[in-house]
Short mmCIF file of C-alpha atoms in Angstrom, two decimals:
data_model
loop_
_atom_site.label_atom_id
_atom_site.label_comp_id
_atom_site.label_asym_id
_atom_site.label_seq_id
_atom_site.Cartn_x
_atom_site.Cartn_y
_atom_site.Cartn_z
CA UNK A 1 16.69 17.67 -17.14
CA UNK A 2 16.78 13.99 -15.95
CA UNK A 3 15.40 12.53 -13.50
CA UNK A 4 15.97 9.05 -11.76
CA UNK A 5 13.22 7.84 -9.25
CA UNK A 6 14.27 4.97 -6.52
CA UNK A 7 11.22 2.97 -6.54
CA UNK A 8 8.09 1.83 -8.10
CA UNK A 9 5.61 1.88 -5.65
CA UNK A 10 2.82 4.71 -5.00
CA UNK A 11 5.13 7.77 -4.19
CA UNK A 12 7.62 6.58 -6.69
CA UNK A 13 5.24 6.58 -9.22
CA UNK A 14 2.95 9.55 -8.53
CA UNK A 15 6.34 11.58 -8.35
CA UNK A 16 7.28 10.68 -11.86
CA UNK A 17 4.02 11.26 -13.36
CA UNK A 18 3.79 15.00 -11.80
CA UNK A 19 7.63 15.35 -13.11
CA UNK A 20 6.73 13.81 -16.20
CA UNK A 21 3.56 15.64 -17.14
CA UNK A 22 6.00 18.57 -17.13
CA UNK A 23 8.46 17.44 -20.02
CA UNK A 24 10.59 15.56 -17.45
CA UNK A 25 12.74 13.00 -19.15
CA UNK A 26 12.31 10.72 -16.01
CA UNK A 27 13.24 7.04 -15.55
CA UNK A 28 12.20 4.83 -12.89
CA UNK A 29 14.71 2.14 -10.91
CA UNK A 30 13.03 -1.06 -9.27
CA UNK A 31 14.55 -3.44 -7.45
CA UNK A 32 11.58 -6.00 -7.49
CA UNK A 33 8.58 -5.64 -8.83
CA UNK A 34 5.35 -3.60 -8.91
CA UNK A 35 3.25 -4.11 -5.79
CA UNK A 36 6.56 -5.68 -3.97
CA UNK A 37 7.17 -3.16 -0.81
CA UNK A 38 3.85 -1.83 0.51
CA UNK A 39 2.17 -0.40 -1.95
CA UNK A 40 0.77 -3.95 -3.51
CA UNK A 41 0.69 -5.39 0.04
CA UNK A 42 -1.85 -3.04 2.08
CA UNK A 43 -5.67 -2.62 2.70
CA UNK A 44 -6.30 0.16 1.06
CA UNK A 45 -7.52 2.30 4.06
CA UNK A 46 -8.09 5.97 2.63
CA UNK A 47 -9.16 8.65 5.50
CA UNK A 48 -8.35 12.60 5.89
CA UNK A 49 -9.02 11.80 9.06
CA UNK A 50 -5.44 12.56 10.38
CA UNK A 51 -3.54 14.03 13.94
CA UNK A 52 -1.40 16.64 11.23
CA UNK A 53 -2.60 19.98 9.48
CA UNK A 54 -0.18 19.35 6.58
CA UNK A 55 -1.13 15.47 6.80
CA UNK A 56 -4.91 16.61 6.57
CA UNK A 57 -4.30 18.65 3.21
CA UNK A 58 -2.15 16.20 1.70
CA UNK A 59 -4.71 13.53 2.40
CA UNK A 60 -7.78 15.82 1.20
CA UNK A 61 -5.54 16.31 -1.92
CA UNK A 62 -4.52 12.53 -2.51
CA UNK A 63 -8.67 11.87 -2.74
CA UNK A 64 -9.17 14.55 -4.87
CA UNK A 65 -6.45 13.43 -7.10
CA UNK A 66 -7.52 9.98 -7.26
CA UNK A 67 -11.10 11.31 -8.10
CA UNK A 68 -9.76 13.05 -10.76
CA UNK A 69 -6.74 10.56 -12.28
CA UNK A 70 -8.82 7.54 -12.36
CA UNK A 71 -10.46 8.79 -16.17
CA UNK A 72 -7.21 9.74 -17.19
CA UNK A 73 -5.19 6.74 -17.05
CA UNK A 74 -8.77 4.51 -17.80
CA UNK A 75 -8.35 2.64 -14.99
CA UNK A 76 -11.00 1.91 -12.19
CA UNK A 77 -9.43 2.03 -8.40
CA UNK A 78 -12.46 0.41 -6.82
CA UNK A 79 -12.43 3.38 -4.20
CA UNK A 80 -15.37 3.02 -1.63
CA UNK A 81 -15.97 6.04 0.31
CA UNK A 82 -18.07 4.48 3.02
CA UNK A 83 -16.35 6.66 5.56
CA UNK A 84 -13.44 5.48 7.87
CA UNK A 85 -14.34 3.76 11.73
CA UNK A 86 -11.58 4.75 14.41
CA UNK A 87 -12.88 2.75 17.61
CA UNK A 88 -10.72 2.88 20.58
CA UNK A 89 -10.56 1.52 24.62
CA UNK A 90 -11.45 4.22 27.08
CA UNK A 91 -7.55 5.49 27.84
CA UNK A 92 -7.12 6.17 23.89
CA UNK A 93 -10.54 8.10 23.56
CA UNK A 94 -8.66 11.26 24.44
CA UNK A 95 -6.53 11.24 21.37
CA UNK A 96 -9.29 10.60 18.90
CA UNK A 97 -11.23 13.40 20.34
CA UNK A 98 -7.94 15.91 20.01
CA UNK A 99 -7.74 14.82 16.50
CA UNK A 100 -11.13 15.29 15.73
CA UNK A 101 -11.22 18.89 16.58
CA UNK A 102 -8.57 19.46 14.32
CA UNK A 103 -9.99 17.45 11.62
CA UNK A 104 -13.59 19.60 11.93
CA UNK A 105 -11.31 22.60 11.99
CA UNK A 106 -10.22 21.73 8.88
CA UNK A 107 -13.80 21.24 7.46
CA UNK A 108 -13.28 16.87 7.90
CA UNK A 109 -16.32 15.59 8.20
CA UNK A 110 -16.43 13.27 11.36
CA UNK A 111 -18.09 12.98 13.85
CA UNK A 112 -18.58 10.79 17.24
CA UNK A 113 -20.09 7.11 17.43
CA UNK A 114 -21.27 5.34 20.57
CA UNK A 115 -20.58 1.59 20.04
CA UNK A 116 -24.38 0.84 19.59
CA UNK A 117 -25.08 2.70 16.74
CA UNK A 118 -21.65 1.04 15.06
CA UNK A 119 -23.58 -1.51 15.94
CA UNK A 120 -26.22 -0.48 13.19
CA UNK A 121 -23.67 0.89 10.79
CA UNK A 122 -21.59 -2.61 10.78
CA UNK A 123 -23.79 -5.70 11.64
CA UNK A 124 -22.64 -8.06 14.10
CA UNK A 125 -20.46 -5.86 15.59
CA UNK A 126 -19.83 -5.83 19.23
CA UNK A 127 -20.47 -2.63 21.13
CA UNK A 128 -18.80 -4.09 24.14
CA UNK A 129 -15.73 -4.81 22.56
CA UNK A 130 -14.46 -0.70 22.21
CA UNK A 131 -16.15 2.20 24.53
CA UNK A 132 -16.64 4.48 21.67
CA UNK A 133 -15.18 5.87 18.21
CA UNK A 134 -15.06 8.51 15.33
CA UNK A 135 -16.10 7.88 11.85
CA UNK A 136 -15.30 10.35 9.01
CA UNK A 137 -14.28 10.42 5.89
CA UNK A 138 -12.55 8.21 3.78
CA UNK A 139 -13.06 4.01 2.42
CA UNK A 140 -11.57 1.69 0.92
CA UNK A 141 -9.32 1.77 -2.51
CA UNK A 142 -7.70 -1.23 -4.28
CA UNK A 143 -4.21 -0.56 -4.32
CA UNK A 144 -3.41 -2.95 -7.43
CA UNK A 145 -5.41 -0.70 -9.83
CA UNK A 146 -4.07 2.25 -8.92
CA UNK A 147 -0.01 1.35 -9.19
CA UNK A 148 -1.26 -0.26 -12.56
CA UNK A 149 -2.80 2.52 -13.59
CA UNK A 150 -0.37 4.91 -12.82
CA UNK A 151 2.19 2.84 -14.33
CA UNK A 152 0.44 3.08 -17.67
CA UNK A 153 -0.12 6.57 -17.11
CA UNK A 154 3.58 6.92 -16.52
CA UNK A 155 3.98 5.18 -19.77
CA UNK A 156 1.80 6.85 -21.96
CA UNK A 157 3.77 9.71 -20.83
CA UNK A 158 7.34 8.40 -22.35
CA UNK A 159 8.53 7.48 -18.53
CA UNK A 160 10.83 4.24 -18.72
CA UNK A 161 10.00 1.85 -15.81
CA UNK A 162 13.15 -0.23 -15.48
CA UNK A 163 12.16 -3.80 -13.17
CA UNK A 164 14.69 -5.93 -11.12
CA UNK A 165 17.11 -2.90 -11.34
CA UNK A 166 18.75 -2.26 -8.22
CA UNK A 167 20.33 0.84 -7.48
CA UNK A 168 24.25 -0.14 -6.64
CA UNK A 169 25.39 3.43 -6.24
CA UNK A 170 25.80 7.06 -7.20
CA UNK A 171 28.20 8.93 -8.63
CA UNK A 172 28.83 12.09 -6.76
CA UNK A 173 31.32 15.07 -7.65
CA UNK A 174 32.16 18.28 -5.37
CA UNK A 175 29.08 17.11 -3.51
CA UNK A 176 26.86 17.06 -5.73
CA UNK A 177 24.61 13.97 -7.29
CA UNK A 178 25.46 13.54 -10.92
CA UNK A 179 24.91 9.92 -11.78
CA UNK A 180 23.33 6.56 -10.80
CA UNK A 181 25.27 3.16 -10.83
CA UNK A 182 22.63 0.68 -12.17
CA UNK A 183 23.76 -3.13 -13.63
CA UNK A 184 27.40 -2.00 -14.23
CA UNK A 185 26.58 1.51 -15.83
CA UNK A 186 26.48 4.62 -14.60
CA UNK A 187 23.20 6.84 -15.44
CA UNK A 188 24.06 10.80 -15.72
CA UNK A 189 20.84 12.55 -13.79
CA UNK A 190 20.19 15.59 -12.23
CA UNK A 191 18.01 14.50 -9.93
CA UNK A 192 17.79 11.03 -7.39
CA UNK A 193 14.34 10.97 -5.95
CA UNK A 194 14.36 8.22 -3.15
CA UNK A 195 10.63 6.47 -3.11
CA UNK A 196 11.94 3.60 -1.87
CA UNK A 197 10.12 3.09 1.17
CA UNK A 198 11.74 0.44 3.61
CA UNK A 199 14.67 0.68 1.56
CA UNK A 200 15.21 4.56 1.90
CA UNK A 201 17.94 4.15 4.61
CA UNK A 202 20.26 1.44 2.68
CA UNK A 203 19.58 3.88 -0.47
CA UNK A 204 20.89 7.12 1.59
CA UNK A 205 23.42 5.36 3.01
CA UNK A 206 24.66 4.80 -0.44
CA UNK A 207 24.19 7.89 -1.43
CA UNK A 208 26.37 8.90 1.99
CA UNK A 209 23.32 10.74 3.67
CA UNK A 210 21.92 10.10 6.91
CA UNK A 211 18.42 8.66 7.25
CA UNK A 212 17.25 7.51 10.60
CA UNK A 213 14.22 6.10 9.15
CA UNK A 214 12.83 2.65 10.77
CA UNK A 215 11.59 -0.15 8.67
CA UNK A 216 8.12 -1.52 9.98
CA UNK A 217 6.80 -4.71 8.97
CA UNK A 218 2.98 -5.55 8.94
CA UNK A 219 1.04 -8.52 8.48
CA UNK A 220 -2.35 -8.70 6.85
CA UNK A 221 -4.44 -11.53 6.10
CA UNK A 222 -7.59 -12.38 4.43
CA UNK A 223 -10.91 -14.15 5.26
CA UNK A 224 -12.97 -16.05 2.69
CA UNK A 225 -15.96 -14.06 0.93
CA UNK A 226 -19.00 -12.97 2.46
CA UNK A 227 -21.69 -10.75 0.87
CA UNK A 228 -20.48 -7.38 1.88
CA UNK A 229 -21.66 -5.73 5.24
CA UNK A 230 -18.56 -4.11 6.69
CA UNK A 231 -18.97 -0.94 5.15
CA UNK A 232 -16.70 1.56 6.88
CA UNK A 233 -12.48 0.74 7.11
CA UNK A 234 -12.80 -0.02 10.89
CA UNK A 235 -9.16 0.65 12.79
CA UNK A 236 -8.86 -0.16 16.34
CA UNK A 237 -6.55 2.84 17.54
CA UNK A 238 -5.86 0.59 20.55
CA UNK A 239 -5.61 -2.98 19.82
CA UNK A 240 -4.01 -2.02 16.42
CA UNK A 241 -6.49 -4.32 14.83
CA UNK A 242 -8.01 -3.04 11.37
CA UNK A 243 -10.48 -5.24 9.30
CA UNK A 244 -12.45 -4.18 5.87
CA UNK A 245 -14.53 -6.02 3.03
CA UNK A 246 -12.94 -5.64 -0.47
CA UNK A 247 -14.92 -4.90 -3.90
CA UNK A 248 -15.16 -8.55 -4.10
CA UNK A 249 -16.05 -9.42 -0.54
CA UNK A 250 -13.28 -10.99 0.97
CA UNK A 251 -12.51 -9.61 4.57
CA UNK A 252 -9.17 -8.44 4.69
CA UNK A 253 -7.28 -6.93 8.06
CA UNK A 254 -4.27 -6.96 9.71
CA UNK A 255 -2.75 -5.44 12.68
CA UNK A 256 -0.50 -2.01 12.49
CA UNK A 257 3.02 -3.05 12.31
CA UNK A 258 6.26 -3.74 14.10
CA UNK A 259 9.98 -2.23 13.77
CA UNK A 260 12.39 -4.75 11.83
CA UNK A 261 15.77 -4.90 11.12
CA UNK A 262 15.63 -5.53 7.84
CA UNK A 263 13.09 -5.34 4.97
CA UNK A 264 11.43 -8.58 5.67
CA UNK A 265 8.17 -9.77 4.15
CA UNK A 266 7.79 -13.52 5.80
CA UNK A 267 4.13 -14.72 7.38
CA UNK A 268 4.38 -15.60 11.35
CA UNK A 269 1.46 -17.76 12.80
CA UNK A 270 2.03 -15.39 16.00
CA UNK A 271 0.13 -12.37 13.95
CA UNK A 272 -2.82 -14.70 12.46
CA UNK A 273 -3.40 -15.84 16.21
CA UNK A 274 -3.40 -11.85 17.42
CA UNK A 275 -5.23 -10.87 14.46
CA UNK A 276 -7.91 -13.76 15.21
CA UNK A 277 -8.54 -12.84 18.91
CA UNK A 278 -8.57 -8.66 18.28
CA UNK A 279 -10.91 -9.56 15.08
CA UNK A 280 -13.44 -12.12 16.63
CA UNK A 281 -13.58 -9.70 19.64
CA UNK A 282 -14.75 -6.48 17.11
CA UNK A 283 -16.95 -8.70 14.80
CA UNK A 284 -17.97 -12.08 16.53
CA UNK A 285 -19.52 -13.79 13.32
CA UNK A 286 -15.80 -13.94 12.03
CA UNK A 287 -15.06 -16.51 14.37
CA UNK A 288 -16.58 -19.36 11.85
CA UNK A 289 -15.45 -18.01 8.87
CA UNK A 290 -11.78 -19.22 7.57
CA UNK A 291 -8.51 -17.22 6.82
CA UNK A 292 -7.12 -18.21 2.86
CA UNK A 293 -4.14 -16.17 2.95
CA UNK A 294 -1.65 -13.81 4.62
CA UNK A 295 1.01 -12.04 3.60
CA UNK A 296 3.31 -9.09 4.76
CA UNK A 297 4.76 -5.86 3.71
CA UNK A 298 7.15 -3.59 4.93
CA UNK A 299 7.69 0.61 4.98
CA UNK A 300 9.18 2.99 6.50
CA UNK A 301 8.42 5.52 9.31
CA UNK A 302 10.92 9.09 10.38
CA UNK A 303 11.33 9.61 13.93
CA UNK A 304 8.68 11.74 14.49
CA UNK A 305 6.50 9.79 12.43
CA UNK A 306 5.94 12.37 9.81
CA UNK A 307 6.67 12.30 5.93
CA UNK A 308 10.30 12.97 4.99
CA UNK A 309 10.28 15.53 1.50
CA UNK A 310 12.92 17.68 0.42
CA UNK A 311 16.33 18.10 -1.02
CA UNK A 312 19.39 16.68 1.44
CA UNK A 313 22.96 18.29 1.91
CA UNK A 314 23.75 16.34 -1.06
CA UNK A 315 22.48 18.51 -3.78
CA UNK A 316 20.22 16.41 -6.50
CA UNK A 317 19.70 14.17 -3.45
CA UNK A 318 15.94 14.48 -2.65
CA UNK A 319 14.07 11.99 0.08
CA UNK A 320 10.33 11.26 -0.46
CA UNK A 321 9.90 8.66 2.16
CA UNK A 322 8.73 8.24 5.62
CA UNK A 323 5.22 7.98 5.08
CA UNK A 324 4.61 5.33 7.22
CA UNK A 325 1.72 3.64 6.90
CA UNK A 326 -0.22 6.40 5.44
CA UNK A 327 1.04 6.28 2.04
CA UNK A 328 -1.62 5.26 -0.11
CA UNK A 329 -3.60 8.39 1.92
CA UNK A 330 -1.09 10.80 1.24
CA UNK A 331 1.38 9.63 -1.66
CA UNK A 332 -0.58 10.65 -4.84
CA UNK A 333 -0.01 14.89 -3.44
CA UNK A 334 3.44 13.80 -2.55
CA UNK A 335 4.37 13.56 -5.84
CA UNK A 336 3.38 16.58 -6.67
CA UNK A 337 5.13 18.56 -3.94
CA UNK A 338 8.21 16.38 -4.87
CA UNK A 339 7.91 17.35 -8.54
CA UNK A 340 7.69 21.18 -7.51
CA UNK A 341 10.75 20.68 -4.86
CA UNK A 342 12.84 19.53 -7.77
CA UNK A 343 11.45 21.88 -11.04
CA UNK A 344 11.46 25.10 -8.95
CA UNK A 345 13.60 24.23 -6.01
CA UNK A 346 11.05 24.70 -3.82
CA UNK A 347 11.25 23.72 -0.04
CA UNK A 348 8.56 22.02 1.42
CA UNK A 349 9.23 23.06 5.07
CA UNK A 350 7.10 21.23 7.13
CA UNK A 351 8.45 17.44 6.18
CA UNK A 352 12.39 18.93 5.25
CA UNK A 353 14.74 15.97 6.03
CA UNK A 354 17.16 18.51 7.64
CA UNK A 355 14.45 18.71 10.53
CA UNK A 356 16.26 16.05 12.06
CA UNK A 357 19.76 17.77 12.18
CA UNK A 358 19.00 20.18 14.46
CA UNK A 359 18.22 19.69 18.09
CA UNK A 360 14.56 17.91 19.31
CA UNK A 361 11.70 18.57 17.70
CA UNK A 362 9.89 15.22 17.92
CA UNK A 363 6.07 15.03 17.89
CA UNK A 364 3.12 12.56 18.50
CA UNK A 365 2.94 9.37 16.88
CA UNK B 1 -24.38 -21.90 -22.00
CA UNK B 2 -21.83 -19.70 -24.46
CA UNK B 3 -19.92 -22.63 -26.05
CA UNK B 4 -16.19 -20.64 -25.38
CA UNK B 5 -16.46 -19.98 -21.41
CA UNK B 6 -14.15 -22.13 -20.23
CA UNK B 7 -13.82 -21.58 -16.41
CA UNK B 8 -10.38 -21.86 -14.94
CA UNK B 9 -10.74 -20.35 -11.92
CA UNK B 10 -13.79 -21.99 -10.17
CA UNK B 11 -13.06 -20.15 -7.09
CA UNK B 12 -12.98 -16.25 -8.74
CA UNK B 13 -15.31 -17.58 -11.95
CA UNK B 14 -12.49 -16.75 -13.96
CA UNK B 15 -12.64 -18.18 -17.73
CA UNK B 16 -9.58 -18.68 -20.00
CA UNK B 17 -10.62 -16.09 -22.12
CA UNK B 18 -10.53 -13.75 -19.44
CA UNK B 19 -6.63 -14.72 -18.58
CA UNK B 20 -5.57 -14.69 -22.47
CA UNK B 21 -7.19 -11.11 -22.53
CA UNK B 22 -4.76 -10.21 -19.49
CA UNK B 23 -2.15 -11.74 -21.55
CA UNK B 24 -2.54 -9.49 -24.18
CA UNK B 25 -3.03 -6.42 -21.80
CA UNK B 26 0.23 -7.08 -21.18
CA UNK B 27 0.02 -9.04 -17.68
CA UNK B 28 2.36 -11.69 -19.00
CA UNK B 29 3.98 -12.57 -15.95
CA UNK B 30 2.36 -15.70 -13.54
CA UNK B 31 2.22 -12.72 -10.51
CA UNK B 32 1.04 -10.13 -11.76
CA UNK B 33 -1.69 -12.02 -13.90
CA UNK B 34 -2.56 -13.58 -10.67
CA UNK B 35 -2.99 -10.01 -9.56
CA UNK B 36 -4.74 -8.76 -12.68
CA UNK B 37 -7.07 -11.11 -12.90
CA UNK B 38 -7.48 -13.09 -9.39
CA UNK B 39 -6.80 -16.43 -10.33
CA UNK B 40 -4.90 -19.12 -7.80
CA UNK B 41 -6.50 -16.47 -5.10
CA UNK B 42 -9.47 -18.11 -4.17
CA UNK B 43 -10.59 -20.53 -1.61
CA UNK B 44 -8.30 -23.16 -3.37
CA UNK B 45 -5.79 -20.85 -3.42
CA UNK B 46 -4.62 -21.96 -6.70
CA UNK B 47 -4.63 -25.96 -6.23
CA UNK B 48 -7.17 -26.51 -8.94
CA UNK B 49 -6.76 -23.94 -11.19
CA UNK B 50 -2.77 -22.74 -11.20
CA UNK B 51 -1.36 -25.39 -13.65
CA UNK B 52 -3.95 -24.37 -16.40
CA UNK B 53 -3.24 -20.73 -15.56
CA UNK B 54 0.67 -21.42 -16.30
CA UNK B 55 -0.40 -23.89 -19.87
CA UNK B 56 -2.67 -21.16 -20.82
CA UNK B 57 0.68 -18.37 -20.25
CA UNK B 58 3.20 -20.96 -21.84
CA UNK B 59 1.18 -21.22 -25.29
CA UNK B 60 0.80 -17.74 -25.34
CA UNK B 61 3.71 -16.64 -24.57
CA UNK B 62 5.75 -19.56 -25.84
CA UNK B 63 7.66 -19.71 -22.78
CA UNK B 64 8.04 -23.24 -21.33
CA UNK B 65 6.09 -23.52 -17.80
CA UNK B 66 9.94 -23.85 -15.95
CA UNK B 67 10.57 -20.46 -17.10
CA UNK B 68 7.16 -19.14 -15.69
CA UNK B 69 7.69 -20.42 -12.45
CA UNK B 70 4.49 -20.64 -9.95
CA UNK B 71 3.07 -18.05 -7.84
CA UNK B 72 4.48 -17.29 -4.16
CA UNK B 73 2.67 -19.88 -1.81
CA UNK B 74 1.45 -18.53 1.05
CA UNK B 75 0.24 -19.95 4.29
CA UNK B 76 -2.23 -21.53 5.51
CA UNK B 77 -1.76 -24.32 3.28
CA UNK B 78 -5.68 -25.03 3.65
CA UNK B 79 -8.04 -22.49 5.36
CA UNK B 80 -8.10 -22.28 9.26
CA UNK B 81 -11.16 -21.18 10.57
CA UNK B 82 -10.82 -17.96 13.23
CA UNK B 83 -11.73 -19.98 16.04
CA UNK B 84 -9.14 -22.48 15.82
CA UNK B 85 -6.70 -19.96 15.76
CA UNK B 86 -7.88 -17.65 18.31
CA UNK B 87 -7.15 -20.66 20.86
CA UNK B 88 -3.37 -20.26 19.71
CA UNK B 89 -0.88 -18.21 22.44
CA UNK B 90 -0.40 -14.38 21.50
CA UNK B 91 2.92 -13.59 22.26
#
């Protein structure tokens, strides 16, 4: 069996080391480069603090896996599990509070904060600036090491990783998948797995299947070094604001993205002012500290906001996209569902992309 | 002092020997040693340190500097502290 996997980044990857490990012959089409799309371009926020059952195992998975993978492929990920802030105004309390039975239901550890005693867990924070919050499980992870590690690991594992090799086409026969067209030749695979984040809808539409994916663009910057004190990954659920300290100390946030028409990854002095304000108002002490550098990087979200997994109509077709901006949470047990979807033709239900043919059945987010 | 620490990177601390080990390790590209390693990604943001980090590539590599290229540039061209951009208009 072959396998061909549209993109390099984390579900890409994880997907064709799971496929791999299993005496795939697997090989790997990227348009770009590593760390290109999103998965070089984030903050690294890891929680299982999520509004999903299914979301919640994946997530508790993904840690575990990362726990585990890190010896393997001899590379360190950096992952800080100081534990993940959600603050929010008073009208957004509600939903945190929903989630957080259903985390605790699911054995999460979280639990309520008043915006004092973040107070004590973050110095210099201002309690005035959110009425309250959760904190739970989860940190920080440097998303460099791990694509570089799992691309190594893919390696080591006979997987080819083919750079600046955009996918031009597919060959299809009697409606089924049985090639990809790649720099004027035509690859004969069994399989197409599409990781290619905000590219997954210009990929399908190639392929002649219907995505209705959005692509979402998000801006992150980062603030010179400071001996570390922000502990948690603080998200503001209602400003969209999200700051954290790296390994090395520099402050890095953003604010959670915006629908785009196309997969665009240019800086706009509009999000460094809204980050500034919706920063400065969470941590005052920011406010004399300079920004070196932003960037931005773009995924993809499915209507209803959830993962999209599974084989499509067209057989050897199979979508792992969707994730939103949850990927580097959820990604690394992606893979492995993907792998299992395509060696034992196994449906994973809950995230099928034929949800979306049939009538309503939209949910939160 | 160790005579063979030459720093690069006085931003990141970064010493030549460091990037020629990144070399080998197969980060032979100017992005993705600037990943690898952290050079050009400091407070100078790679004004005083990205043309050694492109000789150091080029005699390793034997590719001339044209071919490697420089690293994306991204704004602000110097820092901007919070406060001056906090009195910008959020639109």
């Amino acid at each position: 069996m072959k396998v061909a996997v549209i993109g390099s980044g984390i579900t890409g990857l994880s997907t064709a080391h799971n496929l791999a490990k299993q005496g795939v012959e697997v090989v790997i089409f990227e348009k770009k480069t590593y760390l290109y799309g999103a998965s070089g371009r984030n903050s690294g926020g890891i929680t299982t603090m999520m509004d999903r059952k299914e979301l919640i195992e994946l997530a508790k998975r993904s840690i575990k896996i990362y726990d585990d993978i890190q010896g393997e492929f001899s590379f360190n990920f950096l992952f800080r599990k100081d534990g993940y802030l959600k603050v929010a105004d008073g009208f957004d309390m509600g939903r945190l509070e929903k989630e957080c039975r259903l985390q605790r239901s699911m054995g999460v550890k979280v639990r309520e904060i008043d915006p004092f005693e973040i107070r004590e867990i973050v110095p210099g924070f201002n309690p005035e600036s959110v009425d309250g919050g959760f904190i739970g499980e989860g940190g920080v992870i440097f998303p460099w090491p791990v694509i570089w590690g799992y691309v190594e690991g893919c390696r080591k594992l006979g997987v080819e990783i083919m750079r600046n090799s955009e996918v031009k086409g597919f060959e299809v026969e009697n409606g089924e998948l049985k090639g990809v067209k790649v720099k004027d030749e035509t690859i004969k695979v069994d399989f197409v797995i599409n990781a290619s984040g905000a590219w997954s809808v210009l990929i399908s539409k190639l392929a002649g299947v219907e995505l209705r994916n959005r692509i979402i663009k998000e801006e992150i910057c980062v603030i010179e070094s400071l001996k570390p004190f922000i502990d948690p990954y603080i998200l503001n659920i209602s400003t969209g604001v999200y700051i954290s300290q790296s390994a090395r100390g520099e402050v890095v946030g953003g604010v959670v993205g915006r629908e785009a028409t196309e997969p665009d990854t240019s800086s706009t002095l509009d999000f460094l002012i809204g980050y500034a304000k919706g920063a400065a108002e969470m941590i005052p002490l920011l406010k004399g500290l300079s920004v070196l550098r932003q960037w931005a990087g773009v995924y993809d979200a499915s209507p209803d906001g959830l993962p999209v997994v599974g084989e499509t109509e067209l057989k050897g077709f199979v979508q792992a996209n969707g994730l939103g901006r949850r990927g580097m949470s959820l990604a690394p047990a992606i893979g492995e569902i993907v792998a299992k979807i395509v060696l034992k033709g196994k449906e994973y239900d809950e995230f099928s992309p034929s949800r979306f043919q049939f009538p309503e059945r939209t949910t939160e987010n | 002092m160790v005579k063979n620490r030459k720093i690069v990177c006085r931003c990141e601390d970064i010493t030549e020997e460091e990037i020629i080990h990144a070399i080998d390790e197969g980060y032979d590209d100017i992005e993705n040693l600037k990943r690898y390693t952290g050079v050009t990604t400091g407070f100078c943001q790679g004004k005083g340190c990205l043309m050694h980090v492109i000789r150091i590539l080029s005699q390793k590599t034997g590719k001339p500097p044209e071919e490697i290229g420089v690293t994306t540039q991204r704004p602000p061209v110097n820092p901007v502290p919070v406060y001056v951009l906090m009195e910008g208009e959020y639109k």
